[in-house]
Each structure stands twice: as structure tokens, then as C-alpha cells.
Amino acid sequence: MESHRWLPLEANPEVTNQFLKQLGIHPSWQFVDVYGMEPELLSMVPRPVCAILLLFPVTEKYETFRTEEEAKIKAQGQEVKPSVYFMKQTISNACGTIGLIHAIANNRDKINFETDSSLKKFLDDSMPMSPEERAKYLETYEAIRVTHESSAHEGQTESPSSSPQPEFSHCKMKASPLRRSASLTLIRCNHVASAKATSPVKATSPPVSLQRWRPTIPLSSIGLHSFAPSIDEKVDLHFIALVNIDGSLYELDGRKPFPINHGQSSDDTFLEDAVEVCKKFMERDPDELRFNAIALAAA
């Protein structure tokens, strides 16, 4: 069990972009929503894209797969290039921040840092460290911890007194869930409280209809909060980063012992290649709808 615990971070481009700004990242690259996996919806994402953050549910099926995947890679091996920056996660609820660090650290040649950037200092200091040492360094790196906490609170969408609270608290999820297929014209979550979609905007190729809607999600399932949550609240969703490093697509997850090489990629095909990886996560849990992705794209 991790000895440190932070507040969960929201899967919301507005929050993540403000977080990066506070860490001293120039806004020449910004996070944007990925609305779905069909070509019509991917065409709405600005290019180029240099990283994807995927938020997904940690289920029994996923944990079984993770154990089998680790054993297979240990037995068969894989290529991980020395240029990959990877760190372990030893802080509960810090997966969002670690995903951001993975996204930025592996695109340093593209990112413009402010002169006093606290994230650049962290990366410079931790570059020669092992993944475990980087995790320990983050535990004591106050500038990132304070910024994470500020961003976690900033993601809160309403105060406790602003409206009556139901039997269990809810909040608004500002990022749209990933669309699974073109035939899915409305996303409905049976496991969440009632939510209404805005009027759909018809896409050019039926039956695709794009909907920018904001479902209400139980706090315990998503880690978003309408008021300051308990630091001990259980969150069963997890962030990972997908990045293209020297022509290979890597999955970077601080809960895993090493990066996962998903094969060849390029700057031109990265978004489509990363979406194929996201599809595999969704196919493993076909009854789950709690998937969300945001892309780090040129502004």
C-alpha cells in the first residue's frame, strides 16, 4: 500500500491545462477532448498529437489481464528504448499527475518550458534516476504536490451549499466519455445517476451523432468532487499515458513494473495507433462505459 495519498485529479482538459501552466509549461501544447474512436470524431482533434491520457476502470477483468501481461513480457521480453522516461507510482491517487509527467517528459524536444518551471527542474533532477527513485523523489517534491492539490480542488464543480445533495454526492464530469462505435448514438450509463444529454449535433455520416454531454458520476467511481473529498476515499479509475518514442508506441503506467511496447508508430499515425490501444482496454470490459481520453495536441 502506498504511504502517501493525494486528492484525485479530474479528467478534464481545462484542469490539466491549468495544471501544466502552473508547472511552467508554455501553452503551445494543450490537452483536448477525444470524443470517440471513429474517423469523424478523431478528425476534430488538432494535429499533431504527442500524447494521450486514458482514464479507465480498474476491474477484476483488467487486473487479471495485467497479471497475465506482466508474466508474458517477463517470459518473452520486449524492446524498451533507453530514451523512455518511466517512473513508478507510490502515491495513491497520483496517477493523473504521473500520466502528465510521462506525457511531458517523453516529449521534451517539443515542449517549451518557462524559465522557472518546477516540472522542468523535477525532470532535470530525476533524469538519471531509476523509476523507483523518481517515485520517491516525487513524494518529497513539494512544488508538484501543491500544484496537484490546487488542480484537484479547481476541478470541483460546485460547492456543497450550492444545491441539495442526493443520497450520495455527485459531480459533473466535464470530459465526454469515449464513443465506442459509430452505431452508438447515445451513451447511457445504468450504473450512474440520471443524466440528460444536450441536443445532438448530427455528423455528416449517419448514424454518427456527436454529443457533448456531462453525465453525473458517483464520486467513488470517478474521483471528481463537488466539495473537498476525504483523502481516504476509494477511487477505482486509473490514468495511463500513451506516447510515441523513437517510432514505438509505449503505454506508461506507474502501477506496472515497466513500460509496455505496443509496436510501431509515427508522429503522423500516433493518434490512430493510440486509439487502437484504447479500443483493447474497452474490449476487455465491454459492459463498462467509464472510459475517457484526452490528447496533448499542438495549440
XYZ file of C-alpha atoms in Angstrom:
299
model
C 0.000 0.000 0.000
C 1.273 3.485 -0.854
C 2.367 5.527 2.149
C 1.300 8.830 0.587
C -2.139 9.837 -0.699
C -3.240 12.813 -2.806
C -6.646 14.065 -3.896
C -7.783 12.588 -7.248
C -7.289 14.710 -10.364
C -10.148 15.338 -12.799
C -10.068 14.035 -16.393
C -10.766 17.460 -17.813
C -8.663 19.433 -20.350
C -9.379 22.718 -18.566
C -7.967 21.363 -15.313
C -4.974 19.604 -16.879
C -4.030 22.650 -18.964
C -4.169 24.907 -15.924
C -2.090 22.346 -14.050
C 0.574 22.394 -16.782
C 0.568 26.198 -16.828
C 1.192 26.287 -13.084
C 4.060 23.832 -13.543
C 5.691 26.199 -16.036
C 4.685 24.661 -19.386
C 4.190 27.109 -22.274
C 0.675 26.718 -23.782
C 1.978 25.814 -27.259
C 0.662 22.305 -26.497
C -2.748 21.845 -24.869
C -4.917 18.922 -23.789
C -8.177 18.492 -25.721
C -11.056 16.028 -25.521
C -11.086 12.893 -27.665
C -14.813 12.423 -28.296
C -14.657 8.980 -29.823
C -12.790 6.488 -31.964
C -14.485 6.943 -35.337
C -12.621 8.879 -38.071
C -15.282 11.629 -37.997
C -14.623 12.279 -34.310
C -10.844 11.845 -34.465
C -10.771 14.458 -37.239
C -11.882 17.009 -34.635
C -8.656 16.562 -32.649
C -5.995 19.143 -33.618
C -2.780 17.688 -35.049
C -0.079 16.844 -34.313
C -0.783 14.865 -31.124
C 2.173 13.816 -28.972
C 0.469 12.015 -26.045
C -2.834 10.510 -24.928
C -4.030 10.202 -21.339
C -6.533 7.365 -20.951
C -8.784 7.114 -17.896
C -10.265 3.642 -17.404
C -11.885 1.494 -14.695
C -9.674 -0.897 -12.742
C -11.875 -4.002 -12.804
C -11.347 -7.653 -11.993
C -11.001 -8.413 -15.714
C -8.363 -5.745 -16.110
C -6.362 -6.906 -13.077
C -6.381 -10.477 -14.406
C -5.137 -9.244 -17.767
C -2.454 -7.082 -16.137
C -1.051 -10.058 -14.222
C -1.021 -12.245 -17.353
C 0.556 -9.475 -19.459
C 3.362 -8.937 -16.935
C 4.161 -12.660 -16.795
C 4.176 -12.937 -20.597
C 6.542 -9.989 -21.052
C 8.883 -11.269 -18.343
C 8.987 -14.632 -20.115
C 9.278 -13.380 -23.707
C 10.937 -9.982 -23.254
C 10.270 -6.746 -25.140
C 12.209 -3.803 -26.535
C 12.194 -0.673 -24.382
C 14.415 2.070 -25.727
C 16.792 3.808 -23.281
C 15.224 7.176 -24.140
C 11.897 6.200 -22.478
C 11.291 8.181 -19.267
C 9.318 5.980 -16.864
C 8.504 6.292 -13.180
C 6.704 4.141 -10.653
C 3.639 5.256 -8.687
C 3.963 5.139 -4.901
C 1.381 7.857 -4.110
C -2.306 6.923 -4.054
C -4.471 8.973 -6.466
C -1.380 10.479 -8.147
C -1.882 8.584 -11.427
C -3.173 11.719 -13.186
C -0.076 13.706 -12.288
C 2.217 10.798 -13.157
C 0.433 10.482 -16.510
C 1.104 14.182 -17.149
C 4.756 13.783 -16.162
C 5.092 10.805 -18.529
C 3.451 12.785 -21.342
C 5.696 15.829 -20.915
C 8.941 14.007 -20.061
C 8.791 11.928 -23.235
C 8.121 14.961 -25.427
C 10.705 17.361 -24.032
C 12.001 18.102 -27.519
C 8.592 19.556 -28.418
C 7.622 21.278 -25.153
C 8.561 24.863 -24.297
C 9.255 25.367 -20.589
C 9.124 28.673 -18.734
C 12.447 29.680 -17.178
C 11.263 28.951 -13.637
C 9.356 25.737 -14.493
C 9.069 23.462 -11.456
C 8.327 20.483 -13.734
C 11.474 21.111 -15.805
C 13.528 21.149 -12.601
C 11.913 17.885 -11.499
C 12.696 16.280 -14.874
C 16.256 17.600 -14.935
C 16.881 16.307 -11.414
C 15.229 12.928 -11.955
C 16.542 12.110 -15.444
C 19.477 9.992 -14.171
C 17.311 8.249 -11.541
C 15.658 4.817 -11.703
C 11.835 4.558 -11.962
C 11.694 3.766 -8.231
C 13.941 6.701 -7.324
C 11.803 9.069 -9.394
C 8.735 7.898 -7.468
C 10.453 8.574 -4.146
C 11.612 11.983 -5.372
C 8.035 12.927 -6.303
C 6.921 12.065 -2.750
C 9.133 14.866 -1.428
C 8.779 17.350 -4.313
C 6.524 19.985 -2.783
C 6.061 22.183 -5.872
C 4.279 19.419 -7.811
C 2.324 18.175 -4.774
C 0.964 21.664 -4.026
C 0.077 22.242 -7.693
C -1.661 18.853 -7.876
C -3.716 19.664 -4.793
C -4.680 23.063 -6.202
C -5.735 21.485 -9.517
C -7.718 18.752 -7.758
C -9.695 21.416 -5.889
C -10.062 23.502 -9.057
C -11.785 20.575 -10.758
C -14.586 20.683 -8.202
C -17.661 21.951 -9.993
C -19.977 23.078 -7.248
C -19.876 23.823 -3.560
C -21.768 21.718 -1.004
C -24.220 24.543 -0.344
C -24.934 25.412 -3.984
C -27.614 22.749 -4.424
C -29.256 19.962 -2.432
C -27.126 16.832 -2.358
C -28.647 13.425 -3.169
C -28.198 10.371 -1.003
C -24.615 10.109 -2.232
C -22.665 13.045 -3.644
C -22.315 13.652 -7.378
C -20.339 15.965 -9.556
C -20.185 16.890 -13.206
C -17.651 15.125 -15.394
C -16.504 17.804 -17.806
C -14.810 15.493 -20.302
C -17.004 13.425 -22.593
C -16.875 9.623 -22.373
C -15.252 7.853 -25.305
C -17.650 6.786 -28.022
C -17.278 3.042 -28.706
C -18.629 2.801 -32.248
C -20.419 4.734 -34.978
C -23.642 2.841 -34.292
C -23.780 4.135 -30.728
C -25.986 7.217 -30.990
C -26.491 7.825 -27.277
C -24.281 6.958 -24.338
C -26.257 5.826 -21.320
C -24.739 4.618 -18.049
C -27.040 2.399 -15.989
C -24.658 2.467 -13.036
C -24.781 6.240 -12.592
C -27.427 8.693 -11.549
C -29.764 10.064 -14.196
C -28.137 12.377 -16.725
C -29.523 14.292 -19.680
C -27.668 14.762 -22.940
C -27.646 18.039 -24.781
C -29.226 18.128 -28.216
C -27.113 16.020 -30.556
C -25.234 17.626 -33.413
C -25.655 15.461 -36.492
C -22.404 14.383 -38.113
C -22.091 14.100 -41.854
C -22.081 10.292 -41.867
C -25.130 8.719 -40.204
C -25.760 7.125 -37.807
C -22.977 9.007 -36.003
C -24.250 11.805 -33.785
C -21.801 13.800 -31.711
C -22.961 14.687 -28.240
C -21.086 16.887 -25.803
C -22.791 15.875 -22.595
C -21.866 15.866 -18.962
C -23.044 12.817 -17.049
C -23.226 12.812 -13.288
C -20.932 10.122 -11.892
C -20.763 8.785 -8.322
C -17.739 10.281 -6.612
C -16.491 6.896 -5.516
C -16.301 5.724 -9.122
C -14.571 8.640 -10.839
C -12.747 10.668 -8.212
C -14.317 14.022 -9.149
C -15.739 16.074 -6.357
C -18.359 18.776 -5.771
C -16.660 19.594 -2.480
C -13.410 18.633 -0.811
C -13.441 14.817 -0.530
C -11.979 12.652 2.152
C -8.340 11.957 1.389
C -9.093 8.262 2.033
C -11.940 7.981 -0.485
C -11.544 4.925 -2.728
C -11.135 5.672 -6.430
C -11.330 2.774 -8.882
C -10.372 4.604 -12.069
C -6.804 4.997 -13.277
C -4.793 7.190 -15.684
C -2.122 5.939 -18.061
C -0.122 7.770 -20.730
C 0.374 6.646 -24.326
C 3.355 8.186 -26.126
C 5.354 7.728 -29.329
C 9.074 7.439 -28.541
C 11.537 6.935 -31.394
C 8.954 5.189 -33.565
C 7.392 2.937 -30.919
C 4.120 3.397 -29.054
C 4.553 2.925 -25.303
C 1.996 2.571 -22.530
C 3.339 4.180 -19.356
C 1.604 3.116 -16.154
C 3.267 3.655 -12.779
C 1.417 0.636 -11.351
C 3.250 -1.645 -13.780
C 6.888 -2.705 -13.363
C 7.944 -1.445 -16.805
C 6.666 0.375 -19.922
C 4.601 -1.671 -22.392
C 5.708 -1.544 -26.035
C 2.632 -1.661 -28.298
C 4.548 -1.688 -31.572
C 5.487 0.750 -34.286
C 4.060 4.271 -34.564
C 4.947 7.661 -36.028
C 4.122 11.306 -35.499
C 1.616 11.130 -38.358
C -0.187 7.970 -37.206
C 0.187 8.262 -33.429
C -3.412 9.293 -32.644
C -4.923 6.439 -34.652
C -2.369 3.977 -33.243
C -3.092 5.098 -29.667
C -6.846 4.764 -30.250
C -6.297 1.137 -31.260
C -4.694 0.561 -27.849
C -7.625 2.318 -26.163
C -10.015 0.015 -28.026
C -8.294 -3.011 -26.487
C -8.915 -1.621 -22.997
C -12.587 -1.154 -23.849
C -12.947 -4.579 -25.458
C -11.656 -6.252 -22.298
C -14.548 -4.696 -20.352
C -17.434 -4.499 -22.850
C -20.007 -3.737 -20.134
C -18.046 -0.744 -18.837
C -18.664 2.797 -20.091
C -16.284 4.659 -17.798
C -13.571 5.413 -20.328
C -12.243 8.834 -21.192
C -9.294 10.108 -23.217
C -7.641 13.486 -23.637
C -4.934 14.288 -26.188
C -1.904 16.577 -25.857
C -2.085 18.454 -29.160
C -0.387 21.424 -30.774
C -2.327 24.577 -29.905
